[in-house]
Coordinates of C-alpha atoms and ligand atoms in Angstrom, one line a residue:
M74 CA 76.9 93.0 49.9
E75 CA 80.0 90.8 49.2
D76 CA 83.1 92.7 48.4
D77 CA 85.6 91.6 45.8
A78 CA 87.8 89.7 48.3
E79 CA 84.8 87.9 49.9
L80 CA 83.6 86.9 46.4
F81 CA 87.0 85.6 45.5
Y82 CA 87.4 83.5 48.6
R83 CA 83.9 82.1 48.3
Q84 CA 84.3 81.2 44.6
L85 CA 87.6 79.6 45.2
P86 CA 87.0 75.9 45.1
K87 CA 88.0 74.5 48.5
V88 CA 88.7 71.2 50.3
E89 CA 87.7 70.9 53.9
L90 CA 89.5 68.0 55.7
H91 CA 89.1 68.9 59.4
A92 CA 85.4 69.5 60.4
H93 CA 83.8 68.0 63.5
L94 CA 80.1 67.6 62.8
N95 CA 78.6 68.9 66.0
G96 CA 81.1 71.8 66.2
S97 CA 80.1 72.8 62.6
V98 CA 76.4 73.5 63.2
S99 CA 75.5 77.0 62.2
V100 CA 73.5 79.6 64.2
A101 CA 70.5 79.1 61.9
T102 CA 70.4 75.4 62.6
M103 CA 71.0 75.9 66.3
E104 CA 67.9 78.1 66.3
R105 CA 65.9 75.2 64.9
L106 CA 67.3 72.8 67.5
I107 CA 66.8 75.2 70.4
A108 CA 63.2 75.8 69.3
R109 CA 62.6 72.0 69.2
K110 CA 63.9 71.6 72.8
P111 CA 62.9 74.8 74.7
H112 CA 62.9 72.9 78.1
L113 CA 66.7 72.7 77.9
N114 CA 66.9 76.5 78.4
I115 CA 69.9 76.8 76.0
D116 CA 70.6 80.1 74.3
H117 CA 73.1 81.0 71.5
S118 CA 75.8 82.4 73.7
M119 CA 76.2 78.8 75.0
T120 CA 76.8 77.2 71.6
A121 CA 79.1 79.6 69.8
I122 CA 82.2 81.8 70.4
L123 CA 81.5 85.1 68.6
K124 CA 83.9 87.5 66.8
G125 CA 86.4 89.0 69.2
Q126 CA 85.6 86.5 72.0
R127 CA 88.0 83.8 73.3
R128 CA 87.6 80.9 75.6
T129 CA 90.0 78.5 77.3
L130 CA 90.3 75.1 75.7
D131 CA 88.4 73.7 78.7
E132 CA 85.5 76.2 78.1
C133 CA 85.4 75.1 74.5
F134 CA 84.8 71.5 75.5
Q135 CA 82.0 72.7 77.7
V136 CA 80.4 74.2 74.6
F137 CA 80.4 70.7 72.9
K138 CA 78.5 69.3 75.9
V139 CA 75.8 71.8 75.5
I140 CA 75.5 71.1 71.8
H141 CA 75.4 67.4 72.4
Q142 CA 72.2 67.9 74.5
L143 CA 70.6 69.6 71.5
I144 CA 71.5 66.8 69.1
D145 CA 70.5 63.5 70.6
T146 CA 68.1 61.8 68.1
E147 CA 68.5 60.3 64.6
E148 CA 66.2 63.0 63.3
D149 CA 68.5 65.7 64.8
L150 CA 71.5 64.1 63.3
L151 CA 70.0 63.8 59.8
M152 CA 68.9 67.4 59.8
V153 CA 72.2 68.7 61.3
T154 CA 74.4 66.7 58.9
K155 CA 72.4 67.8 55.8
S156 CA 72.5 71.5 56.9
V157 CA 76.3 71.4 57.6
I158 CA 76.9 69.8 54.2
R159 CA 74.8 72.3 52.4
E160 CA 76.5 75.2 54.2
F161 CA 80.0 74.0 53.2
A162 CA 78.8 73.6 49.6
E163 CA 77.4 77.1 49.6
D164 CA 80.8 78.3 50.9
G165 CA 82.5 76.8 47.9
V166 CA 83.7 73.6 49.5
R167 CA 83.8 71.0 46.7
Y168 CA 85.2 68.1 48.8
L169 CA 84.4 67.6 52.5
E170 CA 85.6 65.2 55.1
L171 CA 83.3 65.3 58.1
R172 CA 84.2 63.6 61.4
S173 CA 82.1 62.8 64.4
T174 CA 82.1 60.7 67.6
P175 CA 79.4 58.1 67.7
R176 CA 77.1 58.6 70.7
A177 CA 74.4 56.5 72.2
D178 CA 71.5 58.0 74.2
S179 CA 69.3 55.7 76.2
K180 CA 66.6 58.4 76.7
T181 CA 66.0 58.8 72.9
G182 CA 67.0 55.2 71.9
L183 CA 69.9 56.5 69.8
T184 CA 72.6 53.8 69.3
K185 CA 76.1 54.3 68.0
R186 CA 75.2 52.3 64.9
R187 CA 72.2 54.4 64.2
Y188 CA 74.3 57.5 64.8
V189 CA 76.7 56.5 62.1
E190 CA 73.9 55.4 59.8
S191 CA 72.1 58.7 60.2
I192 CA 75.2 60.6 59.0
I193 CA 75.7 58.2 56.1
E194 CA 72.0 58.6 55.2
A195 CA 72.4 62.4 55.2
I196 CA 75.5 62.2 53.0
R197 CA 73.5 60.0 50.5
Q198 CA 70.5 62.3 50.6
C199 CA 72.7 65.3 49.8
K200 CA 74.2 63.5 46.9
E201 CA 70.7 62.6 45.6
E202 CA 69.7 66.3 46.0
N203 CA 72.8 67.3 43.9
V204 CA 74.4 69.3 46.7
D205 CA 77.6 70.4 45.0
T206 CA 80.2 68.8 47.2
E207 CA 81.7 65.3 47.5
V208 CA 81.5 64.1 51.2
R209 CA 83.4 61.4 53.1
F210 CA 83.2 60.5 56.8
L211 CA 85.8 59.8 59.5
V212 CA 84.6 58.0 62.6
A213 CA 86.0 59.8 65.6
V214 CA 87.6 58.3 68.7
D215 CA 87.2 60.6 71.7
R216 CA 90.3 60.2 73.9
R217 CA 88.2 60.9 77.0
N218 CA 86.4 57.5 76.6
G219 CA 89.4 55.3 76.9
A220 CA 91.0 52.4 75.1
E221 CA 88.1 49.9 75.2
V222 CA 85.6 52.3 73.6
A223 CA 88.3 53.3 71.1
M224 CA 88.6 49.7 70.0
E225 CA 84.7 49.4 69.7
T226 CA 84.7 52.7 67.7
V227 CA 87.3 51.3 65.3
K228 CA 85.3 48.1 64.8
L229 CA 82.3 50.3 64.0
A230 CA 84.4 52.3 61.5
E231 CA 85.6 49.1 59.9
D232 CA 82.0 47.7 59.5
Y233 CA 80.8 50.9 57.9
M234 CA 83.9 51.2 55.7
L235 CA 82.8 47.9 54.2
A236 CA 79.1 48.8 54.1
S237 CA 78.9 52.5 53.0
D238 CA 80.1 52.3 49.4
G239 CA 83.3 54.0 50.3
L240 CA 81.8 56.9 52.3
V241 CA 83.6 55.9 55.6
V242 CA 87.3 56.4 54.9
G243 CA 89.0 56.8 58.2
V244 CA 89.3 57.3 61.9
D245 CA 90.0 60.5 63.8
L246 CA 91.6 60.8 67.3
S247 CA 90.2 63.9 69.1
G248 CA 88.7 65.1 72.3
D249 CA 90.2 67.1 75.2
P250 CA 94.0 66.9 74.7
N251 CA 94.5 67.2 78.5
V252 CA 92.7 64.0 79.1
G253 CA 94.2 60.5 78.6
H254 CA 97.4 59.4 76.8
G255 CA 97.9 58.5 73.2
K256 CA 99.7 55.2 74.1
D257 CA 96.3 53.8 75.2
F258 CA 95.0 54.3 71.7
L259 CA 97.8 52.7 69.8
P260 CA 96.3 49.2 69.6
A261 CA 93.0 50.6 68.3
L262 CA 94.7 53.0 65.8
Q263 CA 97.0 50.2 64.6
K264 CA 93.9 48.0 64.0
A265 CA 92.3 50.8 62.1
R266 CA 95.3 51.2 59.9
N267 CA 95.6 47.4 59.3
C268 CA 92.1 47.2 58.0
G269 CA 92.6 50.0 55.5
L270 CA 91.2 53.0 57.4
K271 CA 93.1 56.3 57.1
L272 CA 94.3 58.0 60.3
A273 CA 93.7 61.7 61.0
L274 CA 95.0 62.3 64.5
H275 CA 94.9 65.5 66.6
M276 CA 98.5 65.8 67.8
S277 CA 100.5 68.3 69.9
E278 CA 97.5 70.5 70.3
V279 CA 98.8 71.5 73.8
P280 CA 102.5 71.7 74.9
S281 CA 102.4 68.6 77.2
Q282 CA 102.0 66.1 74.3
K283 CA 105.6 65.8 73.1
E284 CA 106.1 62.2 74.2
E285 CA 102.6 61.2 72.9
S286 CA 103.3 62.8 69.5
E287 CA 106.6 60.8 69.3
L288 CA 104.6 57.6 69.9
L289 CA 101.8 58.4 67.5
L290 CA 104.3 59.2 64.8
T291 CA 105.4 55.6 64.9
L292 CA 102.0 54.5 63.4
P293 CA 102.4 56.9 61.3
P294 CA 99.2 59.0 60.9
D295 CA 98.1 59.9 57.4
R296 CA 97.3 63.5 58.5
I297 CA 98.0 65.5 61.7
G298 CA 95.4 67.8 63.2
H299 CA 96.8 71.1 64.5
G300 CA 100.4 70.1 65.4
T301 CA 100.6 73.4 67.2
F302 CA 103.5 72.4 69.5
L303 CA 105.5 70.1 67.3
H304 CA 108.3 72.5 66.4
P305 CA 111.2 73.4 68.7
E306 CA 110.4 77.2 69.0
V307 CA 107.3 76.3 71.1
G308 CA 108.7 73.5 73.1
G309 CA 108.4 70.7 70.6
S310 CA 111.6 69.3 69.0
Q311 CA 113.6 69.2 65.8
S312 CA 113.3 65.4 65.7
L313 CA 109.5 65.6 65.7
V314 CA 109.6 68.1 62.9
D315 CA 112.1 66.0 61.0
R316 CA 109.9 62.9 61.3
V317 CA 106.8 64.7 60.1
R318 CA 108.7 66.1 57.2
E319 CA 110.4 62.8 56.3
K320 CA 107.0 61.1 56.2
N321 CA 105.5 64.1 54.5
I322 CA 102.4 64.0 56.7
P323 CA 100.1 66.8 55.9
L324 CA 99.0 69.2 58.7
E325 CA 95.4 70.3 59.1
L326 CA 95.6 73.9 60.3
C327 CA 92.7 75.7 61.9
L328 CA 93.7 79.4 62.6
T329 CA 90.5 80.8 64.2
S330 CA 90.0 77.6 66.3
N331 CA 93.5 77.9 67.7
V332 CA 93.2 81.6 68.4
K333 CA 89.7 81.5 69.9
G334 CA 90.7 78.4 71.9
Q335 CA 93.9 80.2 73.1
T336 CA 96.4 77.6 72.2
V337 CA 97.9 80.2 69.9
G338 CA 98.3 83.9 71.0
S339 CA 97.2 85.6 67.8
Y340 CA 96.8 85.0 64.1
Q341 CA 100.3 86.4 63.5
K342 CA 101.7 83.9 66.0
H343 CA 100.1 80.9 64.3
H344 CA 102.4 78.0 63.2
F345 CA 101.1 78.1 59.6
P346 CA 104.1 80.1 58.2
Y347 CA 106.6 77.8 60.0
W348 CA 105.4 74.8 58.0
Y349 CA 104.4 76.7 54.9
Q350 CA 107.9 78.2 54.5
L351 CA 109.4 74.7 54.7
G352 CA 107.2 73.7 51.7
H353 CA 105.4 71.2 53.9
P354 CA 101.8 70.2 52.9
C355 CA 99.5 72.5 54.9
V356 CA 95.7 72.4 54.6
L357 CA 93.6 75.2 55.9
C358 CA 90.5 73.9 57.8
T359 CA 87.7 75.2 60.1
D360 CA 87.7 72.6 62.9
D361 CA 84.3 73.8 64.3
K362 CA 82.9 76.5 62.0
G363 CA 79.7 76.8 64.2
V364 CA 81.4 77.0 67.6
F365 CA 84.2 79.3 66.3
S366 CA 81.9 81.4 64.1
T367 CA 83.9 81.0 60.9
S368 CA 83.9 79.5 57.4
L369 CA 86.5 78.0 55.2
S370 CA 86.4 81.1 53.0
M371 CA 87.1 83.3 56.0
E372 CA 90.0 81.0 57.0
Y373 CA 91.6 81.4 53.6
Q374 CA 91.1 85.1 53.6
L375 CA 92.5 85.4 57.1
A376 CA 95.6 83.4 56.2
A377 CA 96.2 85.4 53.1
A378 CA 95.8 88.7 54.9
T379 CA 98.0 87.7 57.9
F380 CA 100.8 86.0 56.0
G381 CA 100.8 87.9 52.8
L382 CA 99.8 85.2 50.3
S383 CA 99.1 86.2 46.8
R384 CA 95.8 84.9 45.3
E385 CA 97.9 82.6 43.1
A386 CA 99.4 81.1 46.3
V387 CA 96.0 80.8 47.8
W388 CA 94.8 78.9 44.7
T389 CA 97.8 76.5 44.9
L390 CA 97.1 76.0 48.6
S391 CA 93.5 74.9 47.9
Q392 CA 94.5 72.8 45.0
Q393 CA 97.2 71.0 46.9
A394 CA 94.7 70.0 49.6
I395 CA 93.1 67.6 47.1
G396 CA 96.3 65.5 47.3
C397 CA 96.0 65.4 51.1
S398 CA 92.4 64.1 51.1
F399 CA 91.5 60.5 51.8
A400 CA 89.6 60.3 48.5
T401 CA 90.4 57.6 45.9
D402 CA 92.7 58.4 43.0
A403 CA 89.7 58.5 40.7
V404 CA 87.9 61.1 42.9
R405 CA 91.1 63.2 43.3
Q406 CA 91.5 63.2 39.5
Q407 CA 87.9 64.4 39.1
L408 CA 88.6 67.2 41.7
Q409 CA 91.7 68.2 39.8
Q410 CA 89.7 68.5 36.6
R411 CA 87.1 70.5 38.5
W412 CA 89.7 72.9 39.7
A413 CA 91.1 73.3 36.2
L414 CA 87.6 74.1 34.8
L415 CA 87.0 76.7 37.6
L416 CA 90.3 78.5 37.2
P417 CA 89.1 81.0 34.6
E418 CA 86.0 81.7 36.7
V419 CA 88.0 82.5 39.8
F420 CA 90.6 84.5 37.9
P421 CA 88.5 86.3 35.2
T422 CA 91.3 88.9 34.8
S423 CA 95.0 88.6 35.3
S424 CA 94.5 89.4 39.0
C425 CA 96.5 86.4 40.1
L426 CA 99.3 88.3 41.7
H427 CA 97.0 90.5 43.9
R428 CA 98.2 90.6 47.5
E429 CA 96.0 91.2 50.5
P430 CA 96.5 94.7 51.9
T431 CA 97.6 93.9 55.4
A432 CA 100.2 91.4 54.3
L433 CA 103.1 90.7 56.7
Q434 CA 105.1 89.3 53.8
T435 CA 106.5 86.7 56.1
C436 CA 106.0 83.9 53.5
G437 CA 104.5 83.4 50.1
Q438 CA 107.4 81.8 48.4
G439 CA 106.9 78.6 50.3
L440 CA 105.2 76.4 47.8
Ligands
IMP604 P1 81.3 65.6 67.3 O1 82.4 64.5 67.4 O2 80.6 65.6 66.0 O3 80.4 65.5 68.5 O4 82.1 67.0 67.4 C1 82.4 67.6 68.6 C2 83.6 66.8 69.3 O5 84.7 67.0 68.4 C3 84.0 67.3 70.6 O6 83.3 66.8 71.7 C4 85.5 66.9 70.7 O7 85.6 65.5 71.1 C5 85.9 67.0 69.2 N1 86.6 68.3 69.0 C6 86.1 69.4 68.4 N2 87.1 70.3 68.3 C7 88.2 69.8 68.8 C8 89.5 70.3 69.0 O8 89.9 71.5 68.7 N3 90.4 69.5 69.7 C9 90.1 68.2 70.0 N4 88.8 67.7 69.9 C10 87.9 68.5 69.3
ZN605 ZN1 89.7 69.2 65.7

């Protein structure tokens, strides 16, 4: 049975802007994939990090390798993408930006083009089936694959931006932050920007990326993923913070992912309050809801409980995420109207000022 808080956070209309497709696959879908490929001898402990467990960042990237073995055909991709979209919709996500790295597989005949097309087809089918969320797609550049592949990936993104009726809206830079250097990707990212693709870049996910972040900020990106080590208290710098603030670049913040991946010591030590108290645009996201066993509702609930946000502040946080999306102005307007219509449903009584019981009261006046 859902309690009052769980119901509130699920009913809260939400915007998800940082979700890697293959990291977002649920246990139920994993079961179907594992049953299809018993010869791989994969079990659930290899595809998800459960409650209370933690892994090093390195170990997290091993998990993705296992998942990629399970998802290697067009059929898998179609099934997985549709399930992930439906699950986000059931969790109250009304606008979703999915991202994924195109992969080819000579054994199954999967090509990078068919990879992207399968995802676009899944988004279209969900729309036809009236799944209640608006979905867009970001093509991901995996930093492990180097500059040349990055350029090819951007070309792919450009082609599908023009051929997907506006479903492909941007490019992501992700992958193991300890591998490669951002400077190698500048030409590809510049090209993406010049052809009208938006840029959502993982930045300062680990402490060693200060110089890289300085470089990437010259683009500048349209959104920053994590930004864990940007601020001076954790080895970043005031000038990095100043530049992010001057350009008003929204941060995609993924609490559970950072705690379970051990780039942040605990929920209390997360950088959310640092930026939130500055009034900087912060968007709560899941990163990999399957791998990290979470949901966007849970992330909102955790943030509220940890940092003492009133329900009114939580509402404002979710509503402000609309403005950080890569949707067109028309879609943003529709979403704003949707939020306005849902307000009385989410706040049936005057419970707006309710605070979560374990509030640390460290922020809440930020926005
Ligand atoms: P995919 O791109 O749909 O296959 O989703 C999984 C991929 O997303 C991983 O192989 C990584 O490249 C990337 N990814 C997922 N989570 C993270 C993260 O926290 N940091 C950097 N890259 C990530
Ligand atoms: Zn990520």
